[in-house]
Amino acid sequence: MSSYLVDVVERKEVHLVGLAIKESLNKVMETKIGGKLRKELERRQSEVENRTGSGMYLIQIYPQDGHWTPDVPYRHIFAYEVESFARIPGDMVSYTLPAGRFIKVVHKGAESQIGDTYDFINQTYGVRPIDIEYWNDIHTLENEDNQIDIYVPR
């Protein structure tokens, strides 16, 4: 069973380096490519220079026309925060999350139950350009006491 807490927060600009794909939600769920990319990035974390902390981000950038459905491809970035951009491996990407005000929704429970939290977010906040997930420890994602921070721009 999942539960969530909601707060409004100001976030600083965050520089990220990691792996990216453009795929639909349904295809990501079907192929489990997200989990594969998460594990690949963790395996290659030593290649990410100037990395800060051990947590990992998932940035989901939706089509700007607002016509997103689970069958429409969009950009997924699995990344680590870095102090600054240094040498970026050729098959990785850099991305800067802008500073600003965000709604922080804390999903508590297994990652496999996060759909309930996104149903709440979608019903409450509607269409948005981006979702940001922060996983403190990718090894505990299926634990009942797991916590995933989700940031929605406001």
CSV table of C-alpha atoms in Angstrom, one decimal:
chain,number,residue,atom,x,y,z
A,1,MET,CA,0.0,0.0,0.0
A,2,SER,CA,1.4,3.4,-0.9
A,3,SER,CA,0.9,6.7,0.8
A,4,TYR,CA,2.2,10.2,0.1
A,5,LEU,CA,3.0,13.6,1.7
A,6,VAL,CA,2.8,16.9,-0.2
A,7,ASP,CA,4.7,20.1,0.3
A,8,VAL,CA,5.8,23.2,-1.7
A,9,VAL,CA,9.6,23.6,-1.9
A,10,GLU,CA,12.1,25.9,-3.6
A,11,ARG,CA,14.8,24.0,-5.4
A,12,LYS,CA,18.2,25.2,-6.5
A,13,GLU,CA,19.5,24.5,-10.0
A,14,VAL,CA,20.7,20.9,-10.3
A,15,HIS,CA,23.3,19.6,-12.9
A,16,LEU,CA,22.8,16.0,-14.0
A,17,VAL,CA,24.7,13.5,-16.0
A,18,GLY,CA,23.4,10.1,-17.1
A,19,LEU,CA,21.6,7.9,-19.6
A,20,ALA,CA,18.5,8.9,-21.7
A,21,ILE,CA,15.9,7.3,-23.9
A,22,LYS,CA,12.8,8.5,-25.8
A,23,GLU,CA,10.1,5.9,-25.3
A,24,SER,CA,6.4,5.6,-24.3
A,25,LEU,CA,5.4,4.7,-20.8
A,26,ASN,CA,3.7,1.6,-22.0
A,27,LYS,CA,6.9,0.5,-23.9
A,28,VAL,CA,9.0,1.2,-20.8
A,29,MET,CA,6.7,-0.9,-18.7
A,30,GLU,CA,6.6,-3.7,-21.2
A,31,THR,CA,10.4,-3.9,-21.8
A,32,LYS,CA,11.4,-2.9,-18.3
A,33,ILE,CA,14.1,-0.7,-19.9
A,34,GLY,CA,13.9,1.8,-17.0
A,35,GLY,CA,15.2,-0.8,-14.6
A,36,LYS,CA,17.9,-1.8,-17.1
A,37,LEU,CA,19.1,1.7,-17.6
A,38,ARG,CA,19.1,2.4,-13.8
A,39,LYS,CA,21.3,-0.7,-13.2
A,40,GLU,CA,23.6,0.3,-16.2
A,41,LEU,CA,24.0,3.8,-14.8
A,42,GLU,CA,24.8,2.4,-11.3
A,43,ARG,CA,27.4,0.0,-12.8
A,44,ARG,CA,29.0,2.9,-14.6
A,45,GLN,CA,28.7,5.5,-11.9
A,46,SER,CA,32.5,5.9,-11.6
A,47,GLU,CA,32.5,7.4,-15.2
A,48,VAL,CA,30.3,10.3,-13.9
A,49,GLU,CA,32.8,12.9,-12.9
A,50,ASN,CA,32.1,15.4,-10.0
A,51,ARG,CA,29.2,13.3,-8.8
A,52,THR,CA,27.6,14.4,-5.5
A,53,GLY,CA,25.7,12.0,-3.3
A,54,SER,CA,24.6,8.5,-4.0
A,55,GLY,CA,21.0,9.1,-5.0
A,56,MET,CA,19.7,8.9,-8.6
A,57,TYR,CA,17.3,11.0,-10.5
A,58,LEU,CA,14.7,10.1,-13.1
A,59,ILE,CA,13.6,13.1,-15.2
A,60,GLN,CA,10.5,12.6,-17.4
A,61,ILE,CA,10.1,15.3,-20.0
A,62,TYR,CA,6.7,15.2,-21.6
A,63,PRO,CA,5.6,16.5,-25.1
A,64,GLN,CA,5.1,20.2,-24.9
A,65,ASP,CA,1.8,20.1,-26.8
A,66,GLY,CA,0.1,18.7,-23.7
A,67,HIS,CA,-1.3,15.6,-25.6
A,68,TRP,CA,0.5,13.0,-23.6
A,69,THR,CA,-0.9,9.5,-23.3
A,70,PRO,CA,0.9,6.3,-22.1
A,71,ASP,CA,1.5,5.4,-25.8
A,72,VAL,CA,3.3,8.7,-26.7
A,73,PRO,CA,7.1,8.6,-26.5
A,74,TYR,CA,8.8,11.1,-24.3
A,75,ARG,CA,12.3,11.6,-22.8
A,76,HIS,CA,13.5,9.7,-19.8
A,77,ILE,CA,16.8,10.7,-18.2
A,78,PHE,CA,18.4,8.5,-15.5
A,79,ALA,CA,21.1,10.6,-13.9
A,80,TYR,CA,23.4,11.5,-11.0
A,81,GLU,CA,23.8,15.0,-9.7
A,82,VAL,CA,27.2,16.6,-10.4
A,83,GLU,CA,28.8,19.7,-8.9
A,84,SER,CA,29.7,20.8,-12.5
A,85,PHE,CA,29.9,19.4,-15.9
A,86,ALA,CA,33.3,17.8,-16.7
A,87,ARG,CA,34.0,15.2,-19.3
A,88,ILE,CA,30.8,13.5,-20.2
A,89,PRO,CA,31.0,9.9,-21.6
A,90,GLY,CA,30.0,9.9,-25.3
A,91,ASP,CA,26.8,7.8,-24.7
A,92,MET,CA,25.7,9.9,-21.7
A,93,VAL,CA,23.8,13.2,-21.6
A,94,SER,CA,23.9,16.3,-19.4
A,95,TYR,CA,20.8,18.1,-18.2
A,96,THR,CA,20.2,21.1,-16.0
A,97,LEU,CA,17.1,21.2,-13.8
A,98,PRO,CA,16.2,24.9,-13.4
A,99,ALA,CA,15.8,26.4,-10.0
A,100,GLY,CA,12.2,27.2,-9.0
A,101,ARG,CA,9.2,26.3,-7.0
A,102,PHE,CA,8.0,22.7,-7.0
A,103,ILE,CA,5.3,20.6,-5.5
A,104,LYS,CA,7.0,17.8,-3.6
A,105,VAL,CA,5.0,14.6,-3.4
A,106,VAL,CA,6.6,11.9,-1.3
A,107,HIS,CA,5.7,8.4,-2.4
A,108,LYS,CA,6.0,5.9,0.5
A,109,GLY,CA,6.0,2.3,-0.4
A,110,ALA,CA,7.3,0.0,-3.2
A,111,GLU,CA,8.1,1.6,-6.6
A,112,SER,CA,5.8,-0.9,-8.2
A,113,GLN,CA,2.9,0.9,-6.5
A,114,ILE,CA,3.9,4.4,-7.7
A,115,GLY,CA,1.1,4.4,-10.2
A,116,ASP,CA,-1.3,5.3,-7.3
A,117,THR,CA,0.8,8.3,-6.4
A,118,TYR,CA,0.9,9.4,-10.1
A,119,ASP,CA,-2.9,9.0,-10.3
A,120,PHE,CA,-3.1,11.5,-7.4
A,121,ILE,CA,-0.6,13.9,-9.0
A,122,ASN,CA,-2.4,13.7,-12.4
A,123,GLN,CA,-5.8,14.4,-10.8
A,124,THR,CA,-4.5,17.1,-8.6
A,125,TYR,CA,-2.0,19.0,-10.8
A,126,GLY,CA,-3.0,18.0,-14.3
A,127,VAL,CA,-0.8,18.2,-17.4
A,128,ARG,CA,2.7,19.3,-16.7
A,129,PRO,CA,6.0,19.5,-18.8
A,130,ILE,CA,8.2,17.5,-16.5
A,131,ASP,CA,8.2,15.1,-13.5
A,132,ILE,CA,11.3,14.6,-11.4
A,133,GLU,CA,11.8,11.5,-9.2
A,134,TYR,CA,14.6,11.2,-6.7
A,135,TRP,CA,15.6,7.8,-5.5
A,136,ASN,CA,17.8,7.9,-2.4
A,137,ASP,CA,18.7,4.2,-2.7
A,138,ILE,CA,17.8,2.2,-5.8
A,139,HIS,CA,18.4,-1.0,-3.9
A,140,THR,CA,15.4,-0.4,-1.6
A,141,LEU,CA,12.8,0.6,-4.3
A,142,GLU,CA,10.6,-2.4,-3.6
A,143,ASN,CA,10.7,-2.2,0.2
A,144,GLU,CA,7.5,-1.1,2.0
A,145,ASP,CA,9.5,1.6,3.8
A,146,ASN,CA,10.9,3.0,0.5
A,147,GLN,CA,10.5,6.7,-0.2
A,148,ILE,CA,10.6,8.3,-3.6
A,149,ASP,CA,10.5,12.1,-3.8
A,150,ILE,CA,8.6,13.4,-6.8
A,151,TYR,CA,8.8,17.1,-7.8
A,152,VAL,CA,6.3,18.8,-10.0
A,153,PRO,CA,7.0,22.3,-11.3
A,154,ARG,CA,4.6,25.1,-10.1
